[in-house]
PDB file of C-alpha atoms and ligand atoms in Angstrom:
ATOM      1  CA  MET V   1     -12.840  91.834  14.256  1.00  0.00           C
ATOM      2  CA  LYS V   2     -12.955  94.920  12.061  1.00  0.00           C
ATOM      3  CA  LEU V   3     -12.690  94.691   8.099  1.00  0.00           C
ATOM      4  CA  SER V   4      -9.746  96.762   8.142  1.00  0.00           C
ATOM      5  CA  GLU V   5      -7.498  95.020  10.062  1.00  0.00           C
ATOM      6  CA  GLN V   6      -8.878  91.376   8.190  1.00  0.00           C
ATOM      7  CA  VAL V   7      -8.729  92.682   4.612  1.00  0.00           C
ATOM      8  CA  LYS V   8      -5.614  95.446   3.220  1.00  0.00           C
ATOM      9  CA  ILE V   9      -4.353  96.882  -0.206  1.00  0.00           C
ATOM     10  CA  LEU V  10      -0.739  95.831  -0.531  1.00  0.00           C
ATOM     11  CA  GLU V  11       1.689  97.565  -3.056  1.00  0.00           C
ATOM     12  CA  PHE V  12       4.282  95.564  -4.451  1.00  0.00           C
ATOM     13  CA  PHE V  13       7.987  96.952  -5.421  1.00  0.00           C
ATOM     14  CA  ASP V  14       8.177  97.437  -9.277  1.00  0.00           C
ATOM     15  CA  LEU V  15      11.940  96.443 -10.093  1.00  0.00           C
ATOM     16  CA  GLY V  16      11.572  97.537 -13.756  1.00  0.00           C
ATOM     17  CA  ASP V  17      13.690  99.465 -16.096  1.00  0.00           C
ATOM     18  CA  GLU V  18      13.884 100.210 -19.536  1.00  0.00           C
ATOM     19  CA  ARG V  19      13.430  96.419 -20.453  1.00  0.00           C
ATOM     20  CA  GLY V  20      10.013  96.566 -18.861  1.00  0.00           C
ATOM     21  CA  ASN V  21       8.420  95.856 -15.465  1.00  0.00           C
ATOM     22  CA  LEU V  22       9.235  93.305 -13.065  1.00  0.00           C
ATOM     23  CA  VAL V  23       6.966  92.927  -9.846  1.00  0.00           C
ATOM     24  CA  VAL V  24       8.133  90.511  -7.259  1.00  0.00           C
ATOM     25  CA  VAL V  25       6.015  89.125  -4.149  1.00  0.00           C
ATOM     26  CA  GLU V  26       8.036  87.455  -1.257  1.00  0.00           C
ATOM     27  CA  GLY V  27       5.934  85.363   1.013  1.00  0.00           C
ATOM     28  CA  SER V  28       6.870  84.617   4.524  1.00  0.00           C
ATOM     29  CA  GLY V  29       6.423  88.337   5.864  1.00  0.00           C
ATOM     30  CA  TYR V  30       8.255  89.918   3.176  1.00  0.00           C
ATOM     31  CA  ASP V  31       5.360  91.514   1.098  1.00  0.00           C
ATOM     32  CA  ILE V  32       2.686  89.509   2.298  1.00  0.00           C
ATOM     33  CA  PRO V  33       2.260  88.193   5.419  1.00  0.00           C
ATOM     34  CA  PHE V  34       2.156  84.427   5.080  1.00  0.00           C
ATOM     35  CA  ASP V  35       4.063  81.147   3.368  1.00  0.00           C
ATOM     36  CA  ILE V  36       2.776  80.727  -0.050  1.00  0.00           C
ATOM     37  CA  LYS V  37       1.527  76.926  -0.059  1.00  0.00           C
ATOM     38  CA  ARG V  38      -1.131  77.290  -3.207  1.00  0.00           C
ATOM     39  CA  VAL V  39      -1.395  79.256  -6.439  1.00  0.00           C
ATOM     40  CA  PHE V  40      -4.439  79.704  -9.044  1.00  0.00           C
ATOM     41  CA  TYR V  41      -5.805  81.623 -11.377  1.00  0.00           C
ATOM     42  CA  ILE V  42      -8.727  82.843 -12.752  1.00  0.00           C
ATOM     43  CA  TYR V  43      -9.700  84.114 -16.514  1.00  0.00           C
ATOM     44  CA  GLY V  44     -12.240  83.802 -18.956  1.00  0.00           C
ATOM     45  CA  SER V  45     -14.835  84.718 -16.418  1.00  0.00           C
ATOM     46  CA  ASP V  46     -16.759  87.878 -18.034  1.00  0.00           C
ATOM     47  CA  ASN V  47     -18.809  90.456 -16.618  1.00  0.00           C
ATOM     48  CA  SER V  48     -21.810  88.545 -15.645  1.00  0.00           C
ATOM     49  CA  VAL V  49     -20.443  85.943 -14.047  1.00  0.00           C
ATOM     50  CA  VAL V  50     -19.952  85.873  -9.753  1.00  0.00           C
ATOM     51  CA  ARG V  51     -17.221  83.519  -8.202  1.00  0.00           C
ATOM     52  CA  GLY V  52     -15.818  82.627  -5.115  1.00  0.00           C
ATOM     53  CA  GLN V  53     -18.694  83.255  -2.736  1.00  0.00           C
ATOM     54  CA  HIS V  54     -17.373  81.227   0.211  1.00  0.00           C
ATOM     55  CA  ALA V  55     -15.483  82.133   3.280  1.00  0.00           C
ATOM     56  CA  ASN V  56     -12.394  80.425   4.235  1.00  0.00           C
ATOM     57  CA  ARG V  57     -12.164  79.031   8.184  1.00  0.00           C
ATOM     58  CA  LYS V  58      -7.886  78.384   7.690  1.00  0.00           C
ATOM     59  CA  THR V  59      -6.803  80.302   4.557  1.00  0.00           C
ATOM     60  CA  GLU V  60      -5.401  83.692   3.869  1.00  0.00           C
ATOM     61  CA  PHE V  61      -5.179  84.882   0.625  1.00  0.00           C
ATOM     62  CA  VAL V  62      -3.363  87.377  -1.495  1.00  0.00           C
ATOM     63  CA  MET V  63      -5.257  88.227  -4.704  1.00  0.00           C
ATOM     64  CA  ILE V  64      -3.978  90.440  -7.903  1.00  0.00           C
ATOM     65  CA  ASN V  65      -5.091  90.944 -11.186  1.00  0.00           C
ATOM     66  CA  VAL V  66      -1.857  90.507 -13.045  1.00  0.00           C
ATOM     67  CA  SER V  67      -3.895  91.717 -16.103  1.00  0.00           C
ATOM     68  CA  GLY V  68      -7.145  93.316 -16.557  1.00  0.00           C
ATOM     69  CA  ARG V  69      -9.466  94.485 -13.716  1.00  0.00           C
ATOM     70  CA  SER V  70     -12.106  92.372 -11.362  1.00  0.00           C
ATOM     71  CA  LYS V  71     -14.128  93.450  -7.957  1.00  0.00           C
ATOM     72  CA  VAL V  72     -14.208  91.597  -5.057  1.00  0.00           C
ATOM     73  CA  LYS V  73     -16.872  92.496  -2.640  1.00  0.00           C
ATOM     74  CA  VAL V  74     -15.735  91.142   1.318  1.00  0.00           C
ATOM     75  CA  ASP V  75     -17.319  90.856   3.810  1.00  0.00           C
ATOM     76  CA  ASN V  76     -17.286  89.826   7.432  1.00  0.00           C
ATOM     77  CA  GLY V  77     -20.878  89.666   8.578  1.00  0.00           C
ATOM     78  CA  TRP V  78     -20.933  92.884   9.833  1.00  0.00           C
ATOM     79  CA  GLU V  79     -19.156  95.305   7.148  1.00  0.00           C
ATOM     80  CA  GLN V  80     -18.504  95.042   3.671  1.00  0.00           C
ATOM     81  CA  LYS V  81     -16.623  96.677   1.089  1.00  0.00           C
ATOM     82  CA  VAL V  82     -16.032  96.605  -2.642  1.00  0.00           C
ATOM     83  CA  ILE V  83     -12.809  97.012  -4.178  1.00  0.00           C
ATOM     84  CA  GLU V  84     -11.355  97.207  -7.610  1.00  0.00           C
ATOM     85  CA  LEU V  85      -8.408  95.543  -8.721  1.00  0.00           C
ATOM     86  CA  ASN V  86      -6.553  96.927 -11.230  1.00  0.00           C
ATOM     87  CA  LYS V  87      -3.058  97.726 -11.586  1.00  0.00           C
ATOM     88  CA  PRO V  88      -0.995  94.382 -11.574  1.00  0.00           C
ATOM     89  CA  ARG V  89       1.673  96.085  -8.497  1.00  0.00           C
ATOM     90  CA  MET V  90      -1.780  95.809  -6.294  1.00  0.00           C
ATOM     91  CA  GLY V  91      -2.222  93.013  -3.945  1.00  0.00           C
ATOM     92  CA  LEU V  92      -5.853  92.123  -1.653  1.00  0.00           C
ATOM     93  CA  TYR V  93      -4.928  90.833   1.518  1.00  0.00           C
ATOM     94  CA  MET V  94      -8.000  88.949   3.254  1.00  0.00           C
ATOM     95  CA  SER V  95      -7.856  87.011   6.650  1.00  0.00           C
ATOM     96  CA  THR V  96      -9.793  84.055   7.579  1.00  0.00           C
ATOM     97  CA  MET V  97     -13.457  84.047   8.030  1.00  0.00           C
ATOM     98  CA  VAL V  98     -14.010  86.552   5.207  1.00  0.00           C
ATOM     99  CA  TRP V  99     -16.435  85.993   2.794  1.00  0.00           C
ATOM    100  CA  LYS V 100     -15.817  86.743  -1.033  1.00  0.00           C
ATOM    101  CA  ASP V 101     -17.609  87.722  -4.411  1.00  0.00           C
ATOM    102  CA  MET V 102     -14.960  88.115  -7.293  1.00  0.00           C
ATOM    103  CA  PHE V 103     -17.303  89.870 -10.116  1.00  0.00           C
ATOM    104  CA  ASP V 104     -17.326  92.362 -13.209  1.00  0.00           C
ATOM    105  CA  PHE V 105     -14.315  90.511 -14.922  1.00  0.00           C
ATOM    106  CA  SER V 106     -13.033  92.537 -17.769  1.00  0.00           C
ATOM    107  CA  GLU V 107     -11.985  90.592 -20.521  1.00  0.00           C
ATOM    108  CA  ASP V 108      -8.360  90.403 -20.329  1.00  0.00           C
ATOM    109  CA  SER V 109      -8.816  89.649 -16.487  1.00  0.00           C
ATOM    110  CA  VAL V 110      -6.135  87.408 -15.069  1.00  0.00           C
ATOM    111  CA  LEU V 111      -6.755  86.991 -11.051  1.00  0.00           C
ATOM    112  CA  LEU V 112      -3.858  85.792  -9.570  1.00  0.00           C
ATOM    113  CA  VAL V 113      -4.562  84.033  -6.443  1.00  0.00           C
ATOM    114  CA  LEU V 114      -1.818  83.300  -3.714  1.00  0.00           C
ATOM    115  CA  ALA V 115      -3.390  81.565  -0.832  1.00  0.00           C
ATOM    116  CA  SER V 116      -1.597  80.306   2.486  1.00  0.00           C
ATOM    117  CA  GLU V 117      -2.986  76.409   2.820  1.00  0.00           C
ATOM    118  CA  HIS V 118      -3.590  73.407   0.310  1.00  0.00           C
ATOM    119  CA  TYR V 119      -6.757  73.119  -0.804  1.00  0.00           C
ATOM    120  CA  ASP V 120      -9.205  71.381   1.491  1.00  0.00           C
ATOM    121  CA  ALA V 121     -12.912  71.775   0.563  1.00  0.00           C
ATOM    122  CA  GLU V 122     -13.720  70.960   4.397  1.00  0.00           C
ATOM    123  CA  GLU V 123     -12.332  74.454   5.149  1.00  0.00           C
ATOM    124  CA  TYR V 124     -14.626  76.293   2.809  1.00  0.00           C
ATOM    125  CA  ILE V 125     -17.704  77.878   3.753  1.00  0.00           C
ATOM    126  CA  ARG V 126     -20.277  77.529   1.305  1.00  0.00           C
ATOM    127  CA  ASN V 127     -23.157  78.745   2.726  1.00  0.00           C
ATOM    128  CA  HIS V 128     -23.776  82.227   3.590  1.00  0.00           C
ATOM    129  CA  ASP V 129     -25.567  81.842   6.882  1.00  0.00           C
ATOM    130  CA  ASP V 130     -23.530  79.173   7.704  1.00  0.00           C
ATOM    131  CA  PHE V 131     -20.771  81.996   7.978  1.00  0.00           C
ATOM    132  CA  MET V 132     -23.011  84.356   9.993  1.00  0.00           C
ATOM    133  CA  ARG V 133     -23.557  81.882  12.384  1.00  0.00           C
ATOM    134  CA  GLU V 134     -19.651  80.776  12.767  1.00  0.00           C
ATOM    135  CA  ILE V 135     -19.654  84.353  12.947  1.00  0.00           C
ATOM    136  CA  ALA V 136     -21.432  84.879  15.913  1.00  0.00           C
ATOM    137  CA  LYS V 137     -19.900  82.179  18.197  1.00  0.00           C
ATOM    138  CA  ALA V 138     -16.294  83.452  17.263  1.00  0.00           C
TER     139      ALA V 138
HETATM  140  P1  LIG W   1     -14.185  77.327  -6.878  1.00  0.00           P
HETATM  141  O1  LIG W   1     -14.176  77.429  -5.194  1.00  0.00           O
HETATM  142  O2  LIG W   1     -15.699  77.534  -6.858  1.00  0.00           O
HETATM  143  O3  LIG W   1     -13.576  79.008  -7.373  1.00  0.00           O
HETATM  144  P2  LIG W   1     -13.342  80.029  -7.169  1.00  0.00           P
HETATM  145  O4  LIG W   1     -13.244  80.412  -5.692  1.00  0.00           O
HETATM  146  O5  LIG W   1     -12.773  81.161  -7.919  1.00  0.00           O
HETATM  147  O6  LIG W   1     -14.684  80.502  -7.413  1.00  0.00           O
HETATM  148  O7  LIG W   1     -13.447  76.118  -6.883  1.00  0.00           O
HETATM  149  C1  LIG W   1     -14.102  75.329  -8.343  1.00  0.00           C
HETATM  150  C2  LIG W   1     -13.686  73.742  -8.589  1.00  0.00           C
HETATM  151  O8  LIG W   1     -12.561  74.053  -8.508  1.00  0.00           O
HETATM  152  C3  LIG W   1     -14.257  73.360  -6.996  1.00  0.00           C
HETATM  153  O9  LIG W   1     -14.822  72.017  -7.561  1.00  0.00           O
HETATM  154  C4  LIG W   1     -13.214  73.342  -6.366  1.00  0.00           C
HETATM  155  C5  LIG W   1     -11.817  73.404  -7.239  1.00  0.00           C
HETATM  156  N1  LIG W   1     -11.023  73.766  -6.563  1.00  0.00           N
HETATM  157  C6  LIG W   1      -9.754  72.802  -6.009  1.00  0.00           C
HETATM  158  O10 LIG W   1      -9.611  71.434  -6.423  1.00  0.00           O
HETATM  159  N2  LIG W   1      -8.352  73.364  -5.646  1.00  0.00           N
HETATM  160  C7  LIG W   1      -8.416  74.772  -5.608  1.00  0.00           C
HETATM  161  O11 LIG W   1      -7.426  75.055  -5.174  1.00  0.00           O
HETATM  162  C8  LIG W   1      -9.430  75.510  -6.080  1.00  0.00           C
HETATM  163  C9  LIG W   1      -9.374  77.355  -5.728  1.00  0.00           C
HETATM  164  C10 LIG W   1     -10.550  75.437  -6.465  1.00  0.00           C
END
């Protein structure tokens, strides 16, 4: 499958007014294409850290830098791309079987992650050679 079908940049509406900004992200096909079962966020990682380094057999994700910025390298085994997340209105959708590395976190980075599944260590692929083998079989 093409990386452009597996990874998509989303832009959320800002319902803000003179009181400030308000961004709403609704699941189940409204703003993002899945039901949100899990939310986690990453902060306090500096620009020497690389996080992620895994792919998921079952989980789809949307990442949003609600504060600061970070970069995400996405890889489907054949194509790679680096995307900078730097706006609270910007989301990065990733389908299953996308290898992701998050890096270059700004000091004020808060990376919010919405996930389509509950945590299950078994559905994570943490070895890139294993990932390549599974991709080749598919
Ligand atoms: P890890 O997958 O390394 O995080 P990241 O994707 O940010 O690099 O997760 C670190 C630890 O936290 C690891 O032991 C698994 C655990 N964890 C959970 O228990 N639930 C979760 O939802 C996540 C994302 C991680």
